[in-house]
Coordinates of C-alpha atoms and ligand atoms in Angstrom, one line a residue:
M63 CA 28.1 7.4 16.2
Q64 CA 24.3 7.0 16.3
L65 CA 22.0 10.0 16.8
S66 CA 18.4 9.8 17.8
V67 CA 16.3 13.0 17.5
R68 CA 13.7 13.4 20.2
L69 CA 10.5 15.0 18.8
P70 CA 7.1 15.5 20.5
I71 CA 4.0 14.2 18.8
Y72 CA 1.0 16.0 20.0
D73 CA -2.4 17.4 19.3
P74 CA -1.8 21.1 18.6
S75 CA -5.5 21.9 19.5
I76 CA -4.6 21.6 23.2
F77 CA -2.7 24.9 22.8
K78 CA -5.7 26.6 21.2
P79 CA -8.1 28.7 23.2
P80 CA -11.8 27.6 23.1
V81 CA -14.1 29.4 20.7
V82 CA -16.7 31.4 22.4
S83 CA -20.0 31.4 20.6
S84 CA -20.7 33.9 17.8
H85 CA -23.2 35.9 20.0
T86 CA -20.2 37.9 21.2
S87 CA -19.7 39.3 17.7
T88 CA -20.5 42.9 17.2
P89 CA -23.3 43.8 14.7
R90 CA -20.6 44.8 12.3
S91 CA -19.3 41.3 12.2
S92 CA -22.3 40.1 10.2
T93 CA -20.0 40.4 7.2
P94 CA -18.4 36.9 7.0
D95 CA -14.9 36.8 8.5
L96 CA -12.2 36.5 6.0
P97 CA -9.8 33.5 6.2
S98 CA -6.9 35.8 6.3
T99 CA -8.1 37.5 9.5
P100 CA -8.2 34.7 12.0
Q101 CA -8.1 37.1 15.0
S102 CA -11.6 38.3 14.4
S103 CA -14.0 39.2 17.2
R104 CA -15.3 35.6 17.3
V105 CA -12.1 34.3 18.9
R106 CA -11.0 35.4 22.3
I107 CA -8.2 34.2 24.4
T108 CA -9.3 34.0 28.0
T109 CA -7.5 33.1 31.2
N110 CA -10.8 33.2 33.2
E111 CA -11.1 29.6 34.6
S112 CA -14.8 29.6 35.1
E113 CA -15.2 30.5 31.4
L114 CA -12.8 27.8 30.4
E115 CA -14.6 25.1 32.5
G116 CA -17.9 26.2 31.0
S117 CA -16.7 25.8 27.5
N118 CA -17.5 22.3 26.3
K119 CA -15.1 20.2 24.2
S120 CA -16.8 20.9 20.9
N121 CA -15.9 24.6 21.4
T122 CA -12.2 23.8 21.2
P123 CA -11.0 24.6 17.7
K124 CA -9.6 21.6 15.9
A125 CA -6.0 21.8 14.8
S126 CA -5.5 22.4 11.1
E127 CA -3.9 19.7 9.0
G128 CA -0.8 21.9 8.7
E129 CA -0.5 22.2 12.5
L130 CA -1.0 18.4 12.9
N131 CA 1.8 17.8 10.4
A132 CA 4.3 20.3 12.0
T133 CA 6.5 17.8 13.9
W134 CA 6.6 15.3 11.1
E135 CA 7.5 18.0 8.6
M136 CA 10.3 19.0 11.0
W137 CA 11.5 15.4 11.0
D138 CA 11.2 15.1 7.3
V139 CA 13.5 18.2 6.8
I140 CA 16.1 16.8 9.3
R141 CA 16.3 13.3 7.7
S142 CA 16.3 14.7 4.2
I143 CA 19.2 17.1 4.8
C144 CA 21.0 14.2 6.5
N145 CA 20.3 12.2 3.3
Y146 CA 18.4 9.4 5.1
D147 CA 21.6 8.4 7.0
Q148 CA 21.2 5.0 8.7
R149 CA 22.8 6.4 11.9
L150 CA 19.9 8.9 12.3
S151 CA 16.9 7.7 14.2
L152 CA 13.9 9.0 16.0
T153 CA 12.8 9.2 19.6
L154 CA 9.1 9.9 19.9
D155 CA 8.3 12.1 22.9
L156 CA 4.9 11.2 24.2
T157 CA 4.8 13.8 26.9
P158 CA 1.8 15.9 25.5
P159 CA -1.6 14.3 24.6
L160 CA -1.5 12.5 21.3
P161 CA -3.5 13.5 18.2
S162 CA -6.6 11.5 17.9
S163 CA -6.4 11.0 14.2
A164 CA -5.2 7.5 13.3
G165 CA -4.0 8.8 9.9
V166 CA -1.7 11.3 11.6
L167 CA -0.2 8.8 14.0
K168 CA 0.2 6.0 11.4
R169 CA 2.9 7.9 9.6
W170 CA 5.4 7.4 12.4
A171 CA 5.4 3.7 11.6
A172 CA 7.3 4.4 8.4
E173 CA 10.1 6.3 10.3
P174 CA 13.2 4.8 12.0
M175 CA 11.7 4.8 15.5
H176 CA 14.4 4.0 17.9
S177 CA 12.9 4.9 21.3
I178 CA 9.8 6.3 22.9
F179 CA 10.2 8.9 25.7
L180 CA 7.6 8.7 28.5
P181 CA 7.9 11.0 31.5
A182 CA 6.1 9.9 34.7
S183 CA 3.9 13.0 34.4
T184 CA 2.3 11.5 31.2
F185 CA 0.9 8.6 33.3
I186 CA -2.4 9.1 35.0
A187 CA -3.4 7.2 38.2
N188 CA -5.9 4.4 37.9
A189 CA -8.6 3.8 40.6
K190 CA -6.1 2.3 42.9
G191 CA -3.5 5.0 42.4
Y192 CA -1.1 3.1 40.2
P193 CA 0.3 4.8 37.1
V194 CA -1.4 3.9 33.8
L195 CA -1.5 5.7 30.4
P196 CA -4.5 7.4 28.7
K197 CA -6.4 5.1 26.3
G198 CA -5.1 6.7 23.1
T199 CA -1.5 6.5 24.2
Q200 CA -2.0 2.8 25.3
T201 CA -3.3 1.9 21.9
F202 CA -0.5 3.7 20.1
I203 CA 2.2 2.1 22.2
R204 CA 0.7 -1.4 21.8
D205 CA 0.7 -0.8 18.1
I206 CA 4.3 0.4 17.9
M207 CA 5.7 -2.4 20.2
K208 CA 6.2 -4.5 17.1
Y209 CA 9.1 -2.2 16.1
R210 CA 10.7 -3.1 19.5
P211 CA 11.5 0.5 20.5
T212 CA 13.5 1.2 23.7
V213 CA 11.1 2.8 26.2
I214 CA 12.6 5.5 28.3
V215 CA 10.6 6.4 31.4
E216 CA 11.7 9.7 32.9
G217 CA 11.1 10.7 36.5
A218 CA 9.9 7.3 37.7
N219 CA 11.7 7.9 41.1
K220 CA 10.0 11.3 41.7
G221 CA 7.0 9.9 43.4
V222 CA 4.5 11.4 40.9
H223 CA 2.0 8.5 41.7
S224 CA 1.0 7.4 45.1
R225 CA 1.2 3.6 44.5
G226 CA 3.6 1.1 43.0
G227 CA 6.9 3.0 43.2
E228 CA 9.5 3.0 40.5
T229 CA 8.8 -0.5 39.2
A230 CA 5.1 0.1 38.6
Y231 CA 6.0 2.1 35.4
L232 CA 8.1 -0.7 34.1
Q233 CA 5.5 -3.3 34.9
Y234 CA 2.9 -1.3 33.1
V235 CA 5.0 -0.9 30.0
R236 CA 5.7 -4.7 30.0
H237 CA 1.9 -5.2 30.3
L238 CA 1.4 -3.1 27.2
E239 CA 4.1 -5.1 25.4
K240 CA 2.5 -8.4 26.3
T241 CA -1.0 -7.3 25.2
S242 CA 0.2 -5.8 21.9
P243 CA -1.9 -7.5 19.2
A244 CA 1.0 -7.6 16.7
L245 CA 3.4 -9.2 19.1
Q246 CA 0.7 -11.7 20.2
A247 CA 0.1 -12.7 16.5
M248 CA 3.9 -13.2 16.1
Q249 CA 3.9 -15.7 18.9
Q250 CA 0.9 -17.7 17.5
P251 CA 2.0 -20.6 15.2
G252 CA 0.2 -20.7 11.9
T253 CA -0.1 -16.9 11.4
V254 CA 1.7 -15.0 8.7
E255 CA 3.2 -12.8 11.4
N256 CA 4.7 -15.9 13.1
F257 CA 5.9 -17.4 9.8
A258 CA 7.4 -14.0 8.7
Q259 CA 9.6 -13.4 11.7
G260 CA 13.1 -12.4 10.6
Y261 CA 11.7 -11.4 7.2
H262 CA 10.1 -8.1 8.1
D263 CA 11.3 -5.3 5.8
Y264 CA 13.9 -7.7 4.4
L265 CA 14.3 -7.3 0.6
Q266 CA 14.3 -10.5 -1.4
A267 CA 14.7 -10.9 -5.1
P268 CA 11.4 -12.3 -6.6
L269 CA 11.6 -15.9 -7.7
Q270 CA 12.0 -16.7 -11.4
P271 CA 10.7 -20.3 -11.5
L272 CA 10.6 -20.3 -15.4
M273 CA 14.2 -19.2 -16.0
D274 CA 15.7 -20.8 -12.8
N275 CA 15.2 -24.2 -11.3
L276 CA 13.9 -23.8 -7.8
Q277 CA 15.8 -25.5 -4.9
S278 CA 14.4 -28.2 -2.8
A279 CA 14.3 -25.9 0.2
T280 CA 12.2 -23.4 -1.7
Y281 CA 9.6 -26.1 -2.5
H282 CA 9.7 -27.2 1.1
T283 CA 8.8 -23.6 2.2
F284 CA 5.9 -23.5 -0.3
E285 CA 4.6 -26.8 1.1
Q286 CA 4.4 -25.4 4.7
D287 CA 1.4 -23.4 3.5
P288 CA -1.8 -25.2 4.4
V289 CA -4.2 -22.5 3.1
K290 CA -3.0 -22.4 -0.5
Y291 CA -3.3 -26.2 -1.0
R292 CA -6.6 -26.3 0.9
N293 CA -8.1 -23.7 -1.5
Y294 CA -6.7 -25.4 -4.6
E295 CA -8.2 -28.7 -3.5
E296 CA -11.5 -27.0 -2.9
A297 CA -11.4 -25.4 -6.3
I298 CA -10.6 -28.7 -8.1
Y299 CA -13.3 -30.5 -6.1
Q300 CA -15.9 -27.9 -7.1
A301 CA -14.8 -28.0 -10.7
L302 CA -15.1 -31.8 -10.7
K303 CA -18.5 -31.6 -9.2
D304 CA -19.7 -29.1 -11.8
W305 CA -18.2 -31.1 -14.7
P306 CA -20.9 -33.0 -16.7
E307 CA -21.1 -36.7 -15.8
S308 CA -18.7 -38.6 -18.1
D309 CA -16.6 -41.7 -17.9
R310 CA -13.3 -40.0 -17.3
I311 CA -12.3 -36.5 -16.5
V312 CA -8.7 -35.5 -17.4
I313 CA -6.8 -33.1 -15.1
C314 CA -3.3 -31.7 -15.9
V315 CA -1.1 -30.1 -13.2
A316 CA 1.2 -27.8 -15.2
G317 CA 4.3 -27.0 -13.2
A318 CA 3.9 -29.7 -10.6
G319 CA 7.0 -29.0 -8.4
R320 CA 7.4 -31.8 -5.9
G321 CA 3.8 -32.8 -6.3
P322 CA 1.6 -31.2 -3.7
L323 CA -1.1 -30.1 -6.3
V324 CA -1.0 -33.6 -7.8
A325 CA -1.7 -35.0 -4.3
R326 CA -4.5 -32.5 -3.8
S327 CA -6.0 -33.3 -7.2
L328 CA -6.2 -37.0 -6.2
K329 CA -7.8 -36.0 -2.9
A330 CA -10.4 -33.9 -4.7
I331 CA -11.1 -36.7 -7.1
G332 CA -11.7 -39.1 -4.2
R333 CA -14.0 -36.6 -2.4
S334 CA -16.0 -35.9 -5.6
K335 CA -16.4 -39.6 -6.4
R336 CA -15.7 -38.8 -10.0
K337 CA -13.5 -40.9 -12.3
A338 CA -10.5 -38.8 -13.2
F339 CA -6.9 -39.1 -14.4
V340 CA -4.0 -36.7 -13.7
Y341 CA -1.1 -35.6 -15.9
A342 CA 1.8 -33.9 -14.1
L343 CA 4.2 -31.7 -16.0
E344 CA 7.5 -30.3 -14.6
K345 CA 10.6 -28.8 -16.3
N346 CA 12.8 -28.7 -13.2
P347 CA 14.9 -31.9 -13.2
N348 CA 15.5 -31.8 -9.4
A349 CA 11.8 -31.6 -8.6
Y350 CA 11.1 -34.2 -11.3
V351 CA 13.2 -36.8 -9.3
T352 CA 10.8 -36.3 -6.3
L353 CA 7.8 -36.6 -8.6
Q354 CA 9.1 -39.9 -10.0
D355 CA 9.6 -41.2 -6.4
R356 CA 6.1 -40.2 -5.4
L357 CA 4.7 -41.8 -8.5
Q358 CA 6.3 -45.1 -7.6
R359 CA 5.5 -45.0 -3.9
E360 CA 2.1 -43.1 -3.7
W361 CA 0.3 -42.5 -7.0
G362 CA 0.9 -45.5 -9.3
S363 CA -1.3 -45.6 -12.4
K364 CA -3.5 -42.7 -11.3
V365 CA -0.8 -40.2 -12.6
D366 CA 1.2 -39.8 -15.8
L367 CA 4.4 -37.8 -15.4
R368 CA 5.9 -35.7 -18.2
F369 CA 9.2 -33.9 -18.1
G370 CA 9.7 -30.6 -20.0
D371 CA 8.5 -27.1 -20.6
M372 CA 4.7 -26.8 -20.9
R373 CA 5.2 -24.4 -23.8
A374 CA 6.8 -27.2 -25.9
L375 CA 5.5 -30.5 -24.5
E376 CA 2.9 -32.6 -26.1
L377 CA 0.2 -34.7 -24.3
P378 CA -1.5 -37.8 -25.8
E379 CA -5.0 -36.3 -25.1
K380 CA -6.8 -33.0 -24.4
V381 CA -7.5 -32.2 -20.8
D382 CA -10.7 -31.0 -19.1
I383 CA -9.1 -29.2 -16.1
L384 CA -5.7 -27.4 -16.2
V385 CA -4.3 -26.8 -12.7
S386 CA -1.3 -24.5 -12.3
E387 CA 0.3 -22.4 -9.6
L388 CA 2.7 -20.0 -11.4
L389 CA 1.7 -16.9 -9.5
G390 CA 4.0 -14.3 -8.1
S391 CA 3.3 -11.6 -5.5
F392 CA 2.1 -9.3 -8.3
G393 CA 0.1 -12.1 -9.9
D394 CA 1.7 -12.2 -13.3
N395 CA 5.3 -11.6 -12.3
E396 CA 6.4 -15.2 -12.4
L397 CA 5.1 -15.4 -16.0
S398 CA 2.0 -17.4 -15.4
P399 CA 0.3 -15.7 -18.5
E400 CA 3.1 -16.7 -20.8
C401 CA 3.4 -20.3 -19.5
L402 CA -0.3 -20.8 -19.6
D403 CA -0.5 -19.5 -23.1
G404 CA 1.8 -22.4 -24.0
A405 CA -0.3 -25.0 -22.0
M406 CA -3.7 -23.9 -23.3
R407 CA -3.1 -26.2 -26.3
F408 CA -3.8 -29.1 -24.0
L409 CA -7.2 -27.8 -22.8
K410 CA -10.5 -28.8 -24.5
P411 CA -12.5 -25.8 -25.8
E412 CA -14.9 -26.1 -22.9
G413 CA -12.1 -26.8 -20.4
I414 CA -11.4 -25.1 -17.1
S415 CA -8.3 -23.3 -16.0
I416 CA -7.6 -23.2 -12.2
P417 CA -6.8 -20.3 -11.7
S418 CA -9.3 -18.7 -14.0
S419 CA -8.0 -15.2 -13.5
Y420 CA -5.7 -13.0 -11.4
T421 CA -5.3 -9.3 -10.8
A422 CA -2.4 -7.0 -9.8
H423 CA -2.9 -4.2 -7.2
I424 CA -0.8 -1.3 -5.9
A425 CA -0.8 1.3 -3.2
P426 CA 1.6 4.2 -2.6
L427 CA 3.9 3.5 0.3
S428 CA 6.3 5.4 2.6
S429 CA 9.1 3.7 4.4
S430 CA 12.4 5.2 5.5
K431 CA 13.9 1.7 6.1
L432 CA 13.0 0.3 2.7
F433 CA 14.2 3.5 1.0
Q434 CA 17.5 3.2 2.8
E435 CA 17.8 -0.4 1.8
T436 CA 17.0 0.1 -1.9
Q437 CA 19.6 3.0 -1.9
A438 CA 22.3 0.9 -0.2
G439 CA 23.7 -0.4 -3.5
R440 CA 24.3 3.2 -4.6
D441 CA 23.5 2.2 -8.2
V442 CA 20.4 2.7 -10.3
K443 CA 19.9 -1.1 -10.5
T444 CA 19.1 -1.8 -6.8
A445 CA 17.0 1.4 -6.6
E446 CA 14.6 0.5 -9.4
T447 CA 14.3 -3.3 -9.0
P448 CA 11.1 -4.9 -7.6
Y449 CA 11.6 -6.8 -4.3
V450 CA 9.5 -9.3 -2.4
V451 CA 9.1 -7.9 1.2
M452 CA 7.0 -8.6 4.3
F453 CA 6.2 -5.0 5.1
Q454 CA 6.4 -3.8 8.7
A455 CA 7.8 -0.3 9.2
V456 CA 5.7 1.2 6.4
N457 CA 2.8 3.5 6.0
I458 CA 0.3 3.3 3.1
L459 CA -0.1 7.0 2.1
S460 CA -3.4 6.7 0.2
G461 CA -6.8 7.0 1.8
N462 CA -10.2 5.7 0.8
G463 CA -12.6 8.2 -0.7
G464 CA -12.3 10.1 -3.8
G465 CA -10.3 13.1 -2.6
L466 CA -11.4 16.8 -2.8
A467 CA -12.7 16.5 -6.4
G468 CA -14.0 12.9 -6.0
R469 CA -11.6 11.7 -8.8
C470 CA -9.5 9.3 -6.8
G471 CA -9.9 5.5 -6.4
P472 CA -9.6 3.4 -3.2
Q473 CA -6.6 3.0 -1.0
V474 CA -5.4 -0.1 -2.9
Q475 CA -6.2 -0.1 -6.6
E476 CA -6.2 -2.7 -9.3
C477 CA -3.8 -2.4 -12.2
W478 CA -4.8 -5.1 -14.5
E479 CA -6.2 -8.6 -15.0
F480 CA -5.3 -11.9 -16.8
E481 CA -7.9 -14.5 -17.6
H482 CA -7.5 -18.1 -18.6
P483 CA -8.3 -19.6 -21.0
R484 CA -8.1 -16.5 -23.2
R485 CA -9.5 -16.6 -26.6
D486 CA -8.2 -13.4 -28.2
A487 CA -4.5 -14.2 -28.9
A488 CA -3.5 -15.0 -32.5
L489 CA -2.1 -18.5 -32.6
D490 CA 0.3 -20.4 -34.9
S491 CA -0.3 -23.9 -36.4
Q492 CA 0.8 -25.5 -33.1
G493 CA -1.7 -23.4 -31.0
L494 CA 1.0 -21.1 -29.6
P495 CA 0.7 -17.3 -29.7
L496 CA 2.5 -15.6 -32.5
T497 CA 3.8 -12.8 -30.3
N498 CA 3.5 -11.9 -26.6
S499 CA 2.1 -8.4 -27.2
H500 CA -1.3 -9.5 -25.9
N501 CA 0.3 -9.9 -22.5
T502 CA 1.4 -6.3 -22.2
R503 CA -0.6 -4.1 -19.8
S504 CA -0.8 -0.6 -18.6
A505 CA -2.5 1.3 -15.8
K506 CA -2.9 4.9 -14.8
L507 CA -4.3 5.2 -11.2
T508 CA -5.1 8.2 -9.1
F509 CA -4.8 8.0 -5.3
H510 CA -6.0 10.5 -2.6
I511 CA -3.3 11.4 -0.1
P512 CA -5.1 12.6 3.0
H513 CA -2.0 13.4 5.1
A514 CA 1.4 14.7 4.1
G515 CA 4.0 12.1 3.6
V516 CA 6.9 11.0 1.4
L517 CA 6.5 8.5 -1.3
H518 CA 9.2 5.8 -1.4
G519 CA 7.6 3.1 -3.4
L520 CA 4.5 1.1 -4.5
A521 CA 3.3 -1.8 -2.5
G522 CA 2.1 -4.6 -4.9
Y523 CA -0.4 -7.3 -4.2
F524 CA -2.3 -10.0 -6.1
E525 CA -5.6 -11.8 -6.0
A526 CA -6.6 -14.9 -7.9
V527 CA -9.9 -16.6 -8.7
L528 CA -9.2 -20.3 -8.6
Y529 CA -12.6 -21.5 -9.4
G530 CA -16.1 -20.1 -8.6
N531 CA -15.8 -18.3 -5.3
V532 CA -12.6 -20.0 -4.2
G533 CA -9.6 -17.8 -4.5
L534 CA -6.2 -16.6 -3.1
S535 CA -5.5 -13.1 -2.0
I536 CA -2.8 -11.0 -0.4
H537 CA -4.8 -7.8 -0.9
P538 CA -4.6 -6.1 2.6
D539 CA -8.3 -5.6 2.8
R540 CA -9.5 -8.9 1.5
K541 CA -6.8 -11.5 2.3
D542 CA -8.5 -12.5 5.5
Q543 CA -11.9 -13.3 3.9
I544 CA -10.3 -15.1 0.9
S545 CA -7.2 -17.0 2.2
K546 CA -6.6 -16.1 5.8
D547 CA -3.1 -17.1 7.1
M548 CA -1.8 -18.0 3.6
L549 CA 2.0 -18.0 3.9
S550 CA 3.2 -18.4 0.3
W551 CA 3.4 -14.8 -0.9
F552 CA 4.7 -11.7 0.7
P553 CA 3.8 -8.4 -1.1
I554 CA 6.1 -6.9 -3.7
L555 CA 7.8 -3.4 -3.6
F556 CA 8.3 -1.3 -6.6
P557 CA 10.8 1.3 -5.2
F558 CA 11.3 4.9 -6.3
K559 CA 14.8 6.1 -6.8
E560 CA 14.1 9.5 -5.3
P561 CA 11.6 10.4 -2.6
L562 CA 8.5 12.4 -3.7
Y563 CA 7.0 14.7 -1.0
L564 CA 3.2 14.6 -1.1
P565 CA 1.3 17.4 0.8
S566 CA -2.0 16.8 2.7
N567 CA -5.0 16.4 0.4
S568 CA -2.8 16.0 -2.7
E569 CA -3.5 13.5 -5.5
L570 CA -0.9 11.0 -6.7
Q571 CA -1.1 9.6 -10.2
V572 CA 0.8 6.4 -10.8
T573 CA 1.5 5.0 -14.3
M574 CA 2.7 1.5 -14.6
W575 CA 3.4 -0.9 -17.5
R576 CA 4.0 -4.6 -18.0
L577 CA 6.1 -4.8 -21.1
T578 CA 7.6 -7.6 -23.1
N579 CA 9.9 -8.5 -26.0
K580 CA 10.8 -11.9 -27.3
R581 CA 13.0 -12.8 -24.4
R582 CA 11.9 -10.8 -21.4
V583 CA 9.0 -9.3 -19.4
W584 CA 9.5 -6.2 -17.2
Y585 CA 7.7 -3.5 -15.4
E586 CA 8.1 0.3 -15.8
W587 CA 6.6 2.9 -13.4
Y588 CA 6.6 6.5 -12.5
A589 CA 4.4 8.9 -10.5
E590 CA 3.1 12.5 -10.7
S591 CA 1.7 14.6 -7.8
F592 CA -1.0 17.2 -8.0
L593 CA -2.6 19.6 -5.7
P594 CA -6.3 20.3 -6.0
V595 CA -7.2 24.0 -6.2
W596 CA -10.4 25.9 -6.5
N597 CA -10.8 27.4 -10.0
A598 CA -12.4 30.7 -9.2
P599 CA -14.1 32.5 -12.1
L600 CA -13.4 36.1 -12.9
P601 CA -15.8 38.5 -11.2
E602 CA -18.3 40.6 -13.0
V603 CA -16.9 44.0 -14.0
K604 CA -18.7 47.2 -12.8
T605 CA -17.8 50.8 -13.0
K606 CA -18.2 52.5 -9.7
E607 CA -16.0 55.4 -9.0
S608 CA -16.0 55.2 -5.2
H609 CA -15.4 51.5 -4.8
I610 CA -12.2 50.3 -3.4
G611 CA -12.5 46.6 -4.4
P612 CA -10.3 44.6 -6.7
V613 CA -10.1 45.4 -10.4
V614 CA -9.3 43.6 -13.6
N615 CA -6.6 45.2 -15.6
R616 CA -6.3 45.2 -19.4
H617 CA -4.5 41.9 -19.3
G618 CA -7.4 40.2 -17.5
S619 CA -5.3 40.0 -14.3
W620 CA -6.6 40.7 -10.9
L621 CA -5.9 44.0 -9.1
A622 CA -6.4 44.1 -5.4
P623 CA -6.1 46.8 -2.9
A624 CA -3.7 45.9 -0.1
A625 CA -5.1 43.5 2.5
T626 CA -8.2 42.6 0.5
P627 CA -8.3 38.9 -0.2
V628 CA -10.1 38.5 -3.5
A629 CA -9.9 34.8 -4.1
P630 CA -8.9 31.7 -2.3
P631 CA -5.1 31.3 -2.5
S632 CA -4.8 29.4 -5.7
P633 CA -1.9 28.9 -8.1
V634 CA -4.4 28.8 -11.0
V635 CA -5.6 32.4 -10.3
D636 CA -3.7 35.0 -12.2
A637 CA -1.0 37.1 -10.4
I638 CA -2.1 40.3 -8.7
D639 CA -0.6 43.1 -10.7
L640 CA -0.3 46.7 -9.7
P641 CA -3.0 48.8 -11.3
F642 CA -2.4 50.9 -14.4
P643 CA -3.5 54.5 -13.9
S644 CA -6.0 54.1 -16.9
D645 CA -7.7 51.2 -15.2
R646 CA -8.5 52.9 -12.0
N647 CA -12.2 53.5 -12.9
V648 CA -12.8 49.9 -13.8
E649 CA -13.7 48.2 -10.6
T650 CA -15.4 45.2 -9.2
P651 CA -17.2 44.6 -6.0
T652 CA -15.3 43.5 -2.9
R653 CA -15.7 39.8 -2.4
S654 CA -14.5 37.5 0.4
S655 CA -13.1 34.1 -0.6
E656 CA -16.2 32.5 0.8
D657 CA -18.3 34.2 -1.9
W658 CA -16.6 32.5 -4.8
P659 CA -18.7 29.7 -6.3
K660 CA -16.6 26.6 -5.5
T661 CA -17.9 24.7 -8.4
D662 CA -14.8 23.6 -10.1
I663 CA -11.7 22.0 -8.7
G664 CA -8.6 22.1 -10.8
L665 CA -5.3 20.4 -10.4
V666 CA -1.8 21.9 -10.2
K667 CA 1.1 19.6 -10.9
I668 CA 3.6 19.8 -8.1
G669 CA 6.0 16.9 -8.7
Q670 CA 7.1 13.9 -10.7
T671 CA 9.5 11.0 -10.4
S672 CA 11.6 9.8 -13.3
L673 CA 10.6 6.7 -15.3
H674 CA 11.8 3.6 -13.5
N675 CA 13.3 0.6 -15.2
P676 CA 12.9 1.9 -18.8
G677 CA 13.4 -0.9 -21.3
G678 CA 13.9 -3.3 -18.4
R679 CA 17.4 -2.0 -17.9
S680 CA 17.6 -2.9 -14.2
S681 CA 15.2 -5.8 -13.8
W682 CA 13.4 -8.2 -16.0
I683 CA 12.0 -11.8 -16.0
G684 CA 13.4 -14.2 -18.5
L685 CA 10.9 -16.0 -20.8
Ligands
SAM276 C1 5.6 -21.9 -7.9 S1 6.1 -23.5 -8.3 C2 4.7 -24.4 -7.8 C3 5.0 -25.8 -7.6 C4 3.9 -26.7 -7.1 N1 2.8 -26.7 -8.0 C5 3.3 -26.2 -5.7 O1 2.3 -25.6 -5.7 O2 4.0 -26.4 -4.7 C6 6.0 -23.5 -10.1 C7 6.5 -24.7 -10.7 O3 6.3 -24.7 -12.1 C8 7.4 -25.1 -12.7 N2 7.4 -24.4 -14.1 C9 7.5 -23.1 -14.3 N3 7.4 -22.8 -15.6 C10 7.2 -24.0 -16.2 C11 7.1 -24.4 -17.6 N4 7.1 -23.5 -18.5 N5 7.0 -25.7 -17.8 C12 7.0 -26.6 -16.8 N6 7.1 -26.3 -15.5 C13 7.2 -25.0 -15.2 C14 8.6 -24.6 -11.9 O4 9.7 -25.4 -12.1 C15 8.0 -24.9 -10.5 O5 8.2 -26.2 -10.1

């Protein structure tokens, strides 16, 4: 049995009466209205049409964040008590006008949207009388068409619109589908969306090219990416051009695979008109066969092939430029730092590494689908293992901007960086690091969560500087400037075993480590949630017999007469105790919450996940 819950998504402000200007207040209302008394004289409900017509749009009170969240909160309760059952899905009812906030609408992308419900009455008539949808609804539907929802049009045969009949609704929905930017991108060859078809929200184990030998088909997939190799060639070309004039420049491609970077190095040498020679190293015997074949047929004496692990091999001479592509979706997760530590012995002191650096980035993510998938194994291992995923039905929960207290970083934040060559590792007599401790990393990052949501995982991305201003990036905001349409890497997901509810305007602190021992590298992560609150100082104490305001008792706690709000609701303000008889003459002036100096914002911790993958118990990368 499948069950789809039909829920309306709407802008609650449409149900609010317009605010009539404050001139209608009585003189007594010069005292600021208290937040706890919304039905003050400034707000009137009217049914008088002329008054309603006269009130302009800006007079309509905006819906509060809590009201905007109401439907989603309802859904969150339903699916949580149903334990994220795969048979439960969502039908979005678009009958009432949609909220205009993109952040509020975006969250539905992370939910199991099965259908959208569109009554004929939601359609408006265009100039010729045919049914069309309001602009905001059009955009929303175009956007969600990538999830292939079933569109249910109700009442198409009721003659609501004068032109087009029943089929006009269908034709219009088809038109929205055809003009959906996401679906158009999927149909265009060469785009990531086109390449990724069939892989959306599909969990894949990250590659381990050091521990495992990659298959020919995997190399073949890599080689489909024109952007990665184009950028590598450009970086090598620029490095050659910048290298001081000399007789012979030595390049080494470390981890050559089936040879595409060797071929690009030779191209860059040709373009730069410099004299150069290439060493190619590879430890995978299957790929090495292809390299030998290409040496014979294509490269001849321009290339010297060496078989083995770059951490143990020797070369007959030092090299000027070390080219490698040992990067994973999180930058360092295929052990590029450790492999390049081993290969740095080949590089001259003034030599160049391409890439010269790479960084790992994360953002908090919500996705019912991915949560269900990582829970499917019903064991801790599948629930705390990183996966490579082309994200689709996800919502990034963080916003840009510092949050209420200005402490939070951007939507996607950098965890750490690796640079090559690095000069700070302690080396043995062969030039190899004594330990791997210099490759451990940690990060503590704070994210602003503008709209309530449920945290299910961390989306991970990388960026690399190849040389100068040439790079590679899958960072959502920068990928298109740095390496548009690059296909080689999908993002990585660090899942959470249990969902963490995050209220609107909360802060999320994520702590993450890259750890290592002699045989393995692994990641550990956990998250904590906080709610910003105003820290209100205690009021000045006055003795005034007649006053009925709040008092401070002998314990320093607040005493308030009934119905007198004395401070903004805040978990950091002491409890309101009943007065002791002896305290009755100690009183403070009445204050509204607006009088409190809002100088200091504190944080109250509201939740935490467990530590994921401690000691690399569920997932690790073999050295
Ligand atoms: C991600 S693939 C890139 C292959 C190729 N350079 C390309 O761009 O298509 C990384 C390659 O490095 C090789 N590799 C990884 N670690 C190595 C090591 N320690 N020594 C030698 N080769 C290594 C792998 O076998 C694999 O062929």
